[in-house]
Short mmCIF file of C-alpha atoms and ligand atoms in Angstrom, two decimals:
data_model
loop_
_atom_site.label_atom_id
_atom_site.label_comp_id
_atom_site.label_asym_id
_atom_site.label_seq_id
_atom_site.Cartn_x
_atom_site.Cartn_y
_atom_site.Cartn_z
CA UNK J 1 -9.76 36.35 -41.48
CA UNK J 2 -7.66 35.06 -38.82
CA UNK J 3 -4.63 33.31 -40.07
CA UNK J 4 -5.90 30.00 -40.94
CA UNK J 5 -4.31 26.35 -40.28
CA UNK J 6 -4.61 24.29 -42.75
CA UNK J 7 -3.33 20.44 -42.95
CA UNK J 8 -2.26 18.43 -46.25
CA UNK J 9 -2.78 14.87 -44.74
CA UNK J 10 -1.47 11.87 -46.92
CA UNK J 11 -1.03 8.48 -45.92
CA UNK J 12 2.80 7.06 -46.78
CA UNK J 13 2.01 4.34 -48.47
CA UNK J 14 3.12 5.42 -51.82
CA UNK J 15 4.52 7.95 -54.08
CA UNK J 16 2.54 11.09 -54.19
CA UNK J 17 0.83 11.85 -57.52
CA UNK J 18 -0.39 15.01 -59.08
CA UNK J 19 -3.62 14.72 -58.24
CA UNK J 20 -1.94 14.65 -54.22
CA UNK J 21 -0.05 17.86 -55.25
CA UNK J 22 -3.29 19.56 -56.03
CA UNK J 23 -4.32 19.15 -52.52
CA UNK J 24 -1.41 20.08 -51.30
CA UNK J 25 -0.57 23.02 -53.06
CA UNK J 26 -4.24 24.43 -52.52
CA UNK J 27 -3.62 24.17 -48.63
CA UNK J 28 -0.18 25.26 -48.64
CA UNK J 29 -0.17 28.21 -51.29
CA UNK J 30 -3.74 29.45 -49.27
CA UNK J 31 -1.85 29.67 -46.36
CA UNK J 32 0.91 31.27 -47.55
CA UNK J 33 -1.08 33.84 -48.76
CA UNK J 34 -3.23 34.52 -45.91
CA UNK J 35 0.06 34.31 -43.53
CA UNK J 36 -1.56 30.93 -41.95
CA UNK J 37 0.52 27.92 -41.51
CA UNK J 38 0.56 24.89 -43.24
CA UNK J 39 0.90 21.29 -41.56
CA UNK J 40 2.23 18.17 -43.48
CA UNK J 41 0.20 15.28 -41.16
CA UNK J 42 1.39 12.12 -41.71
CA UNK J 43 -1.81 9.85 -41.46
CA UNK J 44 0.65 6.19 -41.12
CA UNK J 45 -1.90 4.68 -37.95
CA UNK J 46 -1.57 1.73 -40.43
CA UNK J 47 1.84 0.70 -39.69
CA UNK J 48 1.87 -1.95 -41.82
CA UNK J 49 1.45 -0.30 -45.53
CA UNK J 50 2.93 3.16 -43.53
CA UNK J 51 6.86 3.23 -44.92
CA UNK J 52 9.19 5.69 -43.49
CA UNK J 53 10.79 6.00 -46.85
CA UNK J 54 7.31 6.99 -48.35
CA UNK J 55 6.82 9.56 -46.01
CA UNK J 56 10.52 10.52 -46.65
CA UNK J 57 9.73 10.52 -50.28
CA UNK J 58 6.22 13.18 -49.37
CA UNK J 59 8.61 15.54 -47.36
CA UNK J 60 10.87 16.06 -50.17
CA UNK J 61 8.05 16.20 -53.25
CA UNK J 62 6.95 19.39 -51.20
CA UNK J 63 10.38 20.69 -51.25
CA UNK J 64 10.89 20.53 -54.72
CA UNK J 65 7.21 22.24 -55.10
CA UNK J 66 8.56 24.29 -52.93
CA UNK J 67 5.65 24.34 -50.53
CA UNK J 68 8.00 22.80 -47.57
CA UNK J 69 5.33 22.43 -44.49
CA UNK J 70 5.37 24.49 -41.31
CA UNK J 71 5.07 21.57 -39.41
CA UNK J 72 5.25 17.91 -39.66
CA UNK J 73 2.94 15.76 -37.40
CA UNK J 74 2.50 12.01 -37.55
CA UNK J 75 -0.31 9.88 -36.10
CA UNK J 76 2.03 7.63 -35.14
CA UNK J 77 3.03 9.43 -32.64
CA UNK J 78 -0.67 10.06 -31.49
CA UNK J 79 -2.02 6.77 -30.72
CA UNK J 80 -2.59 8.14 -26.95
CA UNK J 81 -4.99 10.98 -28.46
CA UNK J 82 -6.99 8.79 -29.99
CA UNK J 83 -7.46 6.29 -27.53
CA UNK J 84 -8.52 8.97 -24.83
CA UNK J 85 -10.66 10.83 -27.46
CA UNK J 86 -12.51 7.29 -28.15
CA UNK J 87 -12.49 6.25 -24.34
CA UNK J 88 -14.81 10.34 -24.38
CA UNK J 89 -17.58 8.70 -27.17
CA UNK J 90 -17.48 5.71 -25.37
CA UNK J 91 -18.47 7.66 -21.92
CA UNK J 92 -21.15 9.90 -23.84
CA UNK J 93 -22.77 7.11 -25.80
CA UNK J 94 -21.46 7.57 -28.91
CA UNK J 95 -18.94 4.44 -29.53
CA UNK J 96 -20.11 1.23 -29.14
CA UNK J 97 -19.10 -2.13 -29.09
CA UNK J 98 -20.22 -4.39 -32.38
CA UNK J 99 -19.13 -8.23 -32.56
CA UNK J 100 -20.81 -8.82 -36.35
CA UNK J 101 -17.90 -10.68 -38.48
CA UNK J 102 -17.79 -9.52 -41.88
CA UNK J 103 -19.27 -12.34 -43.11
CA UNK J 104 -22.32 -11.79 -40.73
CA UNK J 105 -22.36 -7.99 -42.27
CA UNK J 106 -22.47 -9.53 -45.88
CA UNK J 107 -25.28 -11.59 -45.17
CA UNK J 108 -27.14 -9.02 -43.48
CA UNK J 109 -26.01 -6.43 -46.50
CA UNK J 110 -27.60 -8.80 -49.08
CA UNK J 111 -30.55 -9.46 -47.28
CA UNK J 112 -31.41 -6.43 -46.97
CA UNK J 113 -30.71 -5.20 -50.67
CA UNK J 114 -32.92 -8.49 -51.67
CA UNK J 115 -35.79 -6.83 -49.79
CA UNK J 116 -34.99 -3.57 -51.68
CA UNK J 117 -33.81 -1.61 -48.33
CA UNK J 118 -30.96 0.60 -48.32
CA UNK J 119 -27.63 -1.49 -47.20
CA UNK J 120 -27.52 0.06 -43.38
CA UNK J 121 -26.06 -1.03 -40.58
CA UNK J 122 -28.92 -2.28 -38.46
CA UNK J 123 -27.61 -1.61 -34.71
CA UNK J 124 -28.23 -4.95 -33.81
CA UNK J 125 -25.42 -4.63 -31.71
CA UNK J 126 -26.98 -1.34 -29.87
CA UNK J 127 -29.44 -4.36 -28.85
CA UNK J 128 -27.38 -6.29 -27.12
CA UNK J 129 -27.25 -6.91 -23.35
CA UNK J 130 -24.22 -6.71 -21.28
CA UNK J 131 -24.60 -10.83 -20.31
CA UNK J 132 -24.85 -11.32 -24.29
CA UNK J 133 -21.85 -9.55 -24.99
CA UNK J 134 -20.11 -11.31 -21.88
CA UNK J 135 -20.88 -14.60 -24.04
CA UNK J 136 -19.27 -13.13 -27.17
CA UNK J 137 -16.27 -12.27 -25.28
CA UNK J 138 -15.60 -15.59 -23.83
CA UNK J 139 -15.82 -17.22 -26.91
CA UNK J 140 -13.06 -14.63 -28.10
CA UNK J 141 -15.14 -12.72 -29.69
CA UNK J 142 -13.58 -9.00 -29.76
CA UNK J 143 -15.62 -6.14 -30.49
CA UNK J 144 -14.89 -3.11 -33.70
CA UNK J 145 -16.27 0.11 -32.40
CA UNK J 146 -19.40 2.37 -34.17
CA UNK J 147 -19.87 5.92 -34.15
CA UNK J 148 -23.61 6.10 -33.16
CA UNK J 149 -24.35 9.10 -35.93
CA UNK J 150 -27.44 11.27 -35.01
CA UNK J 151 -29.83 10.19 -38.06
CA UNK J 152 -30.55 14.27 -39.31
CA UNK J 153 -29.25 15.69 -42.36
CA UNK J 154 -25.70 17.75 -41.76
CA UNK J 155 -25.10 20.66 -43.62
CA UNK J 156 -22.09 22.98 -43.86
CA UNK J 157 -21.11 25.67 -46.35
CA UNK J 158 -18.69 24.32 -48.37
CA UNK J 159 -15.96 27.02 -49.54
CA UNK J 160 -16.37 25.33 -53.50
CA UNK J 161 -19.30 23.42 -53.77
CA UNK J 162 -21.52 26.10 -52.08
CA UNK J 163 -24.04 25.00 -49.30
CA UNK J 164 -23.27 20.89 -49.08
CA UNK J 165 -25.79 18.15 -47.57
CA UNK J 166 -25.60 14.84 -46.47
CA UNK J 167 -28.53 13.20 -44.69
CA UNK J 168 -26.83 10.89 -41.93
CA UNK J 169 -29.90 9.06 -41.86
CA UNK J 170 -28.97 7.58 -45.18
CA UNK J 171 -25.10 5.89 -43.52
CA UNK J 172 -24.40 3.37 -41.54
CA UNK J 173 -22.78 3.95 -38.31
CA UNK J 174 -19.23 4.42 -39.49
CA UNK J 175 -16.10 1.70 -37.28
CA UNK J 176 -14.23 4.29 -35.96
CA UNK J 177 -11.83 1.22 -33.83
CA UNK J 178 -11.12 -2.13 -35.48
CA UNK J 179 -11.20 -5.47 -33.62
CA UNK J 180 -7.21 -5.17 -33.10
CA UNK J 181 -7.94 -1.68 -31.99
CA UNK J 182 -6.08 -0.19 -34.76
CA UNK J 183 -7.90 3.42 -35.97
CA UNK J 184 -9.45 4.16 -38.82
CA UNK J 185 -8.66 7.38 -40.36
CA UNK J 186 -12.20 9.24 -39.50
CA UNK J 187 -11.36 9.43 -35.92
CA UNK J 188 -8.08 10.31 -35.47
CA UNK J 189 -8.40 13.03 -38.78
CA UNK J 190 -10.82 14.78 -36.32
CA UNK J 191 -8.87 14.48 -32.98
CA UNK J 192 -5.91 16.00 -34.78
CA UNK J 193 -7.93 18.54 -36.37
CA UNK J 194 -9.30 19.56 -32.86
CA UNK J 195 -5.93 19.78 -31.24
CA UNK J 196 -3.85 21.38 -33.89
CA UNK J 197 -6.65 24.37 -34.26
CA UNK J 198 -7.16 23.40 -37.88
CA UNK J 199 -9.32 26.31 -39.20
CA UNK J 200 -9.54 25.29 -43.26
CA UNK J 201 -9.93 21.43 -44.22
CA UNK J 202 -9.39 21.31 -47.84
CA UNK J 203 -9.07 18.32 -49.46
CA UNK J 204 -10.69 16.41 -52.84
CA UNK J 205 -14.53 15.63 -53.13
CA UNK J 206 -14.19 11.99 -52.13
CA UNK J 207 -14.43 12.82 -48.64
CA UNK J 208 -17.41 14.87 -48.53
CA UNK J 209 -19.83 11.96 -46.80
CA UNK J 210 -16.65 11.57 -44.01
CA UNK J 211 -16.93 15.15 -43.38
CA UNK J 212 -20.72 14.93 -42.45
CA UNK J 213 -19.95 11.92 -40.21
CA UNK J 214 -16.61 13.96 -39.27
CA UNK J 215 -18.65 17.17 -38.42
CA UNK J 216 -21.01 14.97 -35.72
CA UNK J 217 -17.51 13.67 -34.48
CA UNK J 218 -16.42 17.28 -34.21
CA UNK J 219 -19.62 17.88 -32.53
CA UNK J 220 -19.53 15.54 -30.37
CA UNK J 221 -15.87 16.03 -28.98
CA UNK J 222 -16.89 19.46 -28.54
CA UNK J 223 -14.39 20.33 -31.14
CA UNK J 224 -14.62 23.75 -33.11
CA UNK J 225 -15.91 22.51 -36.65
CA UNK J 226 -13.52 23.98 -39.72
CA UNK J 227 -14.42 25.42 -42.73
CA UNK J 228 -14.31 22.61 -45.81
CA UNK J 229 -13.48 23.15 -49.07
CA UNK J 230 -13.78 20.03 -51.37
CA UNK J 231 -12.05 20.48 -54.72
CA UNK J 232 -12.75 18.23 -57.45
CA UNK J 233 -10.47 15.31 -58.48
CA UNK J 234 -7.85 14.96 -61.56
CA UNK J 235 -8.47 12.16 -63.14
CA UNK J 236 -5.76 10.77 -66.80
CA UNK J 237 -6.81 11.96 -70.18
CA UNK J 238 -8.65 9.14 -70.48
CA UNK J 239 -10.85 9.85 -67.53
CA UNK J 240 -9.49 7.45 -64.85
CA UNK J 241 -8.92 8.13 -60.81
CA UNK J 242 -5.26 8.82 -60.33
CA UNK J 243 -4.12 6.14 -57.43
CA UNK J 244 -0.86 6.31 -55.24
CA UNK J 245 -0.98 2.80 -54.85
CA UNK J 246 -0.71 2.11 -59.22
CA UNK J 247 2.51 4.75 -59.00
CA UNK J 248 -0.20 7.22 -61.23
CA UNK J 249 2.29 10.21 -62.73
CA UNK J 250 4.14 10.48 -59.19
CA UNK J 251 5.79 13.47 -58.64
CA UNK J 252 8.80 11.43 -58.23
CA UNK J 253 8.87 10.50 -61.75
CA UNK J 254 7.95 14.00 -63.48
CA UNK J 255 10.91 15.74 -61.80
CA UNK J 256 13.45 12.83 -62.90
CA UNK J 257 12.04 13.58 -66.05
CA UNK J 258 13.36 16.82 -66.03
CA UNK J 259 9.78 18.92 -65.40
CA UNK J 260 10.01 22.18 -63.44
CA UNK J 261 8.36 22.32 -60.38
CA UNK J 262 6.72 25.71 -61.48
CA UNK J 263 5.01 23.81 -64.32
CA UNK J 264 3.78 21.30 -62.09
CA UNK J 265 1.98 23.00 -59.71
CA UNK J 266 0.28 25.66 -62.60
CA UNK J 267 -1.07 22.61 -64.11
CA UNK J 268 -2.41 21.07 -60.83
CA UNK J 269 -3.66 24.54 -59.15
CA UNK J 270 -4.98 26.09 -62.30
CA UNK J 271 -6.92 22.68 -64.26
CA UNK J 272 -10.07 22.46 -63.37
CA UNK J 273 -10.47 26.02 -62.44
CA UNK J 274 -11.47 29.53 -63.59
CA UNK J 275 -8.14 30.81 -64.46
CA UNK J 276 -6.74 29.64 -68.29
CA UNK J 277 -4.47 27.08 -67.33
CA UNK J 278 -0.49 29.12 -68.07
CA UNK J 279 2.84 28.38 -66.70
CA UNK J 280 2.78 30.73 -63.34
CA UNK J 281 6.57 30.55 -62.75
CA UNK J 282 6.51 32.69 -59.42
CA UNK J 283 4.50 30.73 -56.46
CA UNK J 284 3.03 34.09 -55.15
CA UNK J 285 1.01 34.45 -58.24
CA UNK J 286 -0.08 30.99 -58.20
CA UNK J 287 -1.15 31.37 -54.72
CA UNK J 288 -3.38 34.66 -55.53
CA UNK J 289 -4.96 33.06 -58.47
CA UNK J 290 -6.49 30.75 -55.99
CA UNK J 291 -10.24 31.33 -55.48
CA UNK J 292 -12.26 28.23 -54.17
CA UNK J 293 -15.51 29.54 -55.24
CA UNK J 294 -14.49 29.28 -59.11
CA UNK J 295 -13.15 25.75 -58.77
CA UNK J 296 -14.55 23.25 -61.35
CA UNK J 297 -17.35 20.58 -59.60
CA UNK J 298 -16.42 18.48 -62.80
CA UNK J 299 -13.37 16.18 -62.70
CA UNK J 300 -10.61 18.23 -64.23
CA UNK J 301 -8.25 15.75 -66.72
CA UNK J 302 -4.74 15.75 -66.20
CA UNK J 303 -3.29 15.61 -69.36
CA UNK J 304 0.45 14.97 -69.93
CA UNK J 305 0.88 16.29 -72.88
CA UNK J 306 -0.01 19.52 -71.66
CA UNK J 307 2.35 19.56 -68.75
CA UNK J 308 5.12 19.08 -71.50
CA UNK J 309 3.66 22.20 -73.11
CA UNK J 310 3.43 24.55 -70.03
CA UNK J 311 6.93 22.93 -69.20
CA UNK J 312 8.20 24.42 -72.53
CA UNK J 313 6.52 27.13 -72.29
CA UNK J 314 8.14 28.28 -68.60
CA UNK J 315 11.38 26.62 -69.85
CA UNK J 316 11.91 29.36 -72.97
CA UNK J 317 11.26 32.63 -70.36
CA UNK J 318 14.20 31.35 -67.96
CA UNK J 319 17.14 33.37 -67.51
CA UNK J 320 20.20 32.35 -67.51
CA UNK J 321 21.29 33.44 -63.84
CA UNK J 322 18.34 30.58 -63.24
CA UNK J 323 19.53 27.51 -65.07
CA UNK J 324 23.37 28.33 -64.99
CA UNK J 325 23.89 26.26 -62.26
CA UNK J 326 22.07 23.45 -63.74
CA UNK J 327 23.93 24.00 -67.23
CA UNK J 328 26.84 23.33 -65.10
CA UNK J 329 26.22 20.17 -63.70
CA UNK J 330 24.66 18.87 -67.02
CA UNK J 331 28.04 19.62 -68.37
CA UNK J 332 26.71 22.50 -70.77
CA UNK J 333 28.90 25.44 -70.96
CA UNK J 334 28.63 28.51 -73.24
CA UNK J 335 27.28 30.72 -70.87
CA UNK J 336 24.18 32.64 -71.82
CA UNK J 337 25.25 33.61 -75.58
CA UNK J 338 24.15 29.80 -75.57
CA UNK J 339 21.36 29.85 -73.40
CA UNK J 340 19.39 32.29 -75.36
CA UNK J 341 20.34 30.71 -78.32
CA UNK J 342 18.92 27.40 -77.64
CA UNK J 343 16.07 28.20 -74.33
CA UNK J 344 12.94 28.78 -76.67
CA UNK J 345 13.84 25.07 -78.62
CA UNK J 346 13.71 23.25 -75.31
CA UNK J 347 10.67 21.37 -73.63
CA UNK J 348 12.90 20.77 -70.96
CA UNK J 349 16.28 22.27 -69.52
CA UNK J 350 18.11 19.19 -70.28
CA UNK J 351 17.56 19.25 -73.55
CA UNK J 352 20.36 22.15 -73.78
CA UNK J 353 22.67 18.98 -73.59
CA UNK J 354 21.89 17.93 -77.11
CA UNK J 355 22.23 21.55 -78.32
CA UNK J 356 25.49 22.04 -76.40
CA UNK J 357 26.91 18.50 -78.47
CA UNK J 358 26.15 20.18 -81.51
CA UNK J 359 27.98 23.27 -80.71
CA UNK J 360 31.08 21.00 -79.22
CA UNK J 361 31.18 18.36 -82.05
CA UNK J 362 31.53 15.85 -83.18
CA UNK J 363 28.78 15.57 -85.14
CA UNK J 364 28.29 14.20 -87.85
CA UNK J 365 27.60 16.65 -91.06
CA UNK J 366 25.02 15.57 -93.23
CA UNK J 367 25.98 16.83 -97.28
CA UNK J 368 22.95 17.31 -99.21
CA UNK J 369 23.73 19.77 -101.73
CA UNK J 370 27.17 19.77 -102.54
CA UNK J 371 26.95 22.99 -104.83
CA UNK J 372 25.59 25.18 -101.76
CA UNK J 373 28.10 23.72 -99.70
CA UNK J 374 31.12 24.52 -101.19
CA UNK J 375 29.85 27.90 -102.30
CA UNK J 376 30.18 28.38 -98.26
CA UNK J 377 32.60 27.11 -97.63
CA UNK J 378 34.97 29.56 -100.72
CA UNK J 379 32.69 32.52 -99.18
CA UNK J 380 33.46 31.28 -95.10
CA UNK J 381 33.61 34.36 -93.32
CA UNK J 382 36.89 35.90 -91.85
CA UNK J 383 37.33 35.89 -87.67
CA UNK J 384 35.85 37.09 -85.13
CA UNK J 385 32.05 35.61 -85.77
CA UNK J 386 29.44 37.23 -84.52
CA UNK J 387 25.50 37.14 -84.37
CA UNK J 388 26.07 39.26 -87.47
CA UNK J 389 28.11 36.76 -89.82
CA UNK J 390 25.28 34.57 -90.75
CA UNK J 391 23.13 37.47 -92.19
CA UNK J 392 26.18 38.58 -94.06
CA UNK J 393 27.31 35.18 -95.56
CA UNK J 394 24.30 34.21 -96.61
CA UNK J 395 24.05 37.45 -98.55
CA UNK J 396 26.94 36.14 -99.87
CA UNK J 397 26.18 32.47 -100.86
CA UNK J 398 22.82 34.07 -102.67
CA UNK J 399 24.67 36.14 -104.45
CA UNK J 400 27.03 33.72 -105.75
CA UNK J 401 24.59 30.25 -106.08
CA UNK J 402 21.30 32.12 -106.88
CA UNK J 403 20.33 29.59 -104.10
CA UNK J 404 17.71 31.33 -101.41
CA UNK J 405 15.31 30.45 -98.51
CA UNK J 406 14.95 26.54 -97.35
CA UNK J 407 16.92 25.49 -100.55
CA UNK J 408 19.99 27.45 -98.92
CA UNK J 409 19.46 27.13 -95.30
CA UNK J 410 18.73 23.77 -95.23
CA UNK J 411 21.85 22.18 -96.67
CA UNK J 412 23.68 24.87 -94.70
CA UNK J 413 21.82 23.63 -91.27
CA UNK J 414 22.57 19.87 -92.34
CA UNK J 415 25.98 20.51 -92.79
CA UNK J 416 26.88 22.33 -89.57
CA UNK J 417 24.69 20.72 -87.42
CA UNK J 418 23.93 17.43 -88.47
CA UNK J 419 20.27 18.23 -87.99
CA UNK J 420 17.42 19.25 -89.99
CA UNK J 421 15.83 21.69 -87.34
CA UNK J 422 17.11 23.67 -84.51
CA UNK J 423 17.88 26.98 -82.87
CA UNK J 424 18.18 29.96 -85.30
CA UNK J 425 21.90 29.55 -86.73
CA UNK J 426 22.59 33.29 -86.46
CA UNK J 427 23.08 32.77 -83.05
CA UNK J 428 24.75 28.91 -83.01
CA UNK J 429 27.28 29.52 -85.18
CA UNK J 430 29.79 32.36 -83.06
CA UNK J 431 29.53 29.26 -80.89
CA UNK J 432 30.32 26.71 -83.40
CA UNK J 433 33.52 28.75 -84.58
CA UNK J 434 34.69 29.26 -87.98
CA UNK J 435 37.29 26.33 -87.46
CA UNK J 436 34.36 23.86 -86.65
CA UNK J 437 32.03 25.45 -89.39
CA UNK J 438 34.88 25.14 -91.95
CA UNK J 439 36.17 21.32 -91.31
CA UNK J 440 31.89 20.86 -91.00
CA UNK J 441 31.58 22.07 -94.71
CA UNK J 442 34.16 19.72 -95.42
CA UNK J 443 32.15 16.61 -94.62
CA UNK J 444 34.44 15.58 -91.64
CA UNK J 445 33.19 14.57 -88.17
CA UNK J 446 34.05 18.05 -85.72
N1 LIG R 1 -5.34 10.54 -45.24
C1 LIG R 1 -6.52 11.05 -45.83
C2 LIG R 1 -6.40 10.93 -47.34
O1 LIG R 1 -5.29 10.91 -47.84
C3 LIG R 1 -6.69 12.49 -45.43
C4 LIG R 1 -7.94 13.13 -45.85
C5 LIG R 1 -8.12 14.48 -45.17
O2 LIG R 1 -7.53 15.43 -45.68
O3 LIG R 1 -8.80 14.55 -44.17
O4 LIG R 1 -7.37 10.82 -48.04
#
């Protein structure tokens, strides 16, 4: 294969959500993989819901994915493209002027589904004469613009749904130009696509009818046609569409909650597809485990509770040459001896914080069983401590209160950590200190 071009093409007008970062990371990770490129196109031709800080906000989601784009293109910037690519249709037939107001469309629409006919545009305006459409234009009239499809059925093999139809017969002429002349996104998507060399489109399943109205445009620009591959759509547990526009899980608000990256974009490559869904923590691997052919045609649910779970899950196999530098700004120290003592009861590196209080005090020491308690606190082991002292004082305390299992680590765990669960206390407690442990086992705040 040649090295492919692939585009991830969101509008800014909102926060991207995971559903966003499947696309994405399917074009991005593909192209990494087969040394293509990958373009970020900024589709803002609607400049009024198009917000620079939006497409800010896109730019740096991919970042912290860490699928940053090759290239960055905007429409915006484009405008003149589109106009000369729609002056082309216009010269070969294929654009034409339409003066229907909406209303008129309605009317038409519900006439026609009264009769029991499909809902079509009709081409009346294909019927007018130039003198008619003089009239319209003096009254103010201004005309949207149609793509005059060919009515046959377009077919193209699709890379995950196999070979994929759509009879153009069946659609009406898609407005390519609005009456302010403002684009919609089927034309300019295709001009773009020409110019840019785009080899792969991949994007989600709600565009498959645009691509067989695309692929005419294509056509008819005498524009190489791409390869498509459609994946299916995320939808929440409970079976809705994810939407930018109701701020659905953004990827904004998963990494201020703390999520790794790497467990984001397992979950939204690997749901809905052949692979098990697992935390992939190195991107390469994600990217080989690709394969559009075994992609789901069922919506695949995003649920959130298992993002939490493959967060975990990647969280307890990090080093702690990985996270140090976020210990450090979290204020955690103990260097790795804490690390590895706390990693595998985290769901998320920032929980180390409330581990790291424990360890620094003050907490507060809960007493339960006074008779265990003092028992260790008479047998408190001599200086240094090590991940070897808790074996042997427990020894100890058996010995001496006949106490054993849950009925001596418990009051022990309540006592020096305040807490009734938490990371194995043969490793907390060289942290803790035998000065802590001891004032700890005397009931006082340390
Ligand atoms: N702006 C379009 C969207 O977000 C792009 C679709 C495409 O990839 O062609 O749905």
């Amino acid at each position: 294969m040649n090295a492919p071009i692939v585009r991830f093409a969101p509008s800014p007008t909102g926060l991207l959500h995971i559903g966003n970062a499947r696309t994405a990371l399917l074009n991005a990770l593909f192209a990494r993989r087969e040394g293509g490129t990958f373009i970020l196109r900024l589709d803002d031709t609607d400049l009024e819901r198009s917000k620079p800080e939006y497409a800010a906000a896109i730019e740096e989601d991919l970042r912290w994915l860490k699928i940053p784009p090759d290239v960055v293109v905007r429409q915006s910037d484009r405008f003149d493209r589109y106009r000369a690519a729609a002056e082309r249709l216009k010269a070969a037939g294929r654009l034409y002027a339409c003066y229907e107001t909406a209303e008129e469309l309605e009317y038409r629409r519900k006439r026609q589904l009264s009769r029991g006919l499909p809902p079509i545009y009709d081409r009346a305006a294909l019927r007018l004469a130039a003198d008619e459409k003089a009239k319209l234009e003096a009254q103010g009239r201004r005309p949207h613009w149609r793509f005059l499809l060919d009515h046959r059925a377009v077919s193209w093999p699709d890379l995950v749904r196999g070979e994929a139809h759509v009879d153009c017969a069946s659609l009406s002429d898609p407005v390519l130009v609005r009456e302010d002349g403002s684009y919609l996104y089927t034309l300019p998507s295709v001009v773009d696509d020409i110019e840019l060399g785009v080899t792969h489109v991949i994007r989600g399943e709600d565009h498959v009818t645009n691509t067989a109205v695309q692929i005419q445009i294509f056509e008819a620009l005498g524009g190489a046609v791409p390869r498509f591959a459609h994946h299916n759509l995320l939808t929440t547990a409970s079976g809705e569409g994810l939407s930018k526009r109701l701020g659905h899980l953004s990827l904004r608000s998963l990494r201020e909650a703390g999520l790794e990256p790497e467990a984001v974009a397992s979950l939204a490559v690997l749901v809905g597809s052949a692979e098990a869904v697992r935390p992939v923590k190195d991107i390469r691997e994600l990217a080989r485990l690709i394969d559009f052919s075994h992609i789901s045609r069922a919506p695949a649910k995003f649920d959130e509770t298992e993002l939490q779970q493959l967060n975990a899950r990647l969280v307890h196999e990090l080093s702690f040459a990985e996270v140090a530098d976020r210990l450090a700004a979290l204020g955690v120290r103990g260097g790795e001896a804490f690390w590895l003592a706390v990693r595998t009861n985290l769901s998320k590196v920032s929980d180390a914080v409330e581990w790291w209080s424990v360890v620094e005090g003050p907490i507060t020491p809960v007493i339960q069983d006074e008779a265990v308690v003092r028992a260790a606190r008479q047998h408190l082991p001599p200086p240094p401590w090590t991940e070897a002292t808790w074996k042997a004082w427990t020894e100890a305390l058996k010995q001496a209160t006949g106490a054993k299992g849950r009925a001596l680590f418990m009051p022990l765990r309540l006592a020096l950590t305040g807490r009734d669960h938490g990371p194995e206390l043969a490793h907390l407690l060289p942290l803790i200190g035998p000065e802590r442990a001891g004032r700890r086992l005397m009931g006082e705040a340390a």
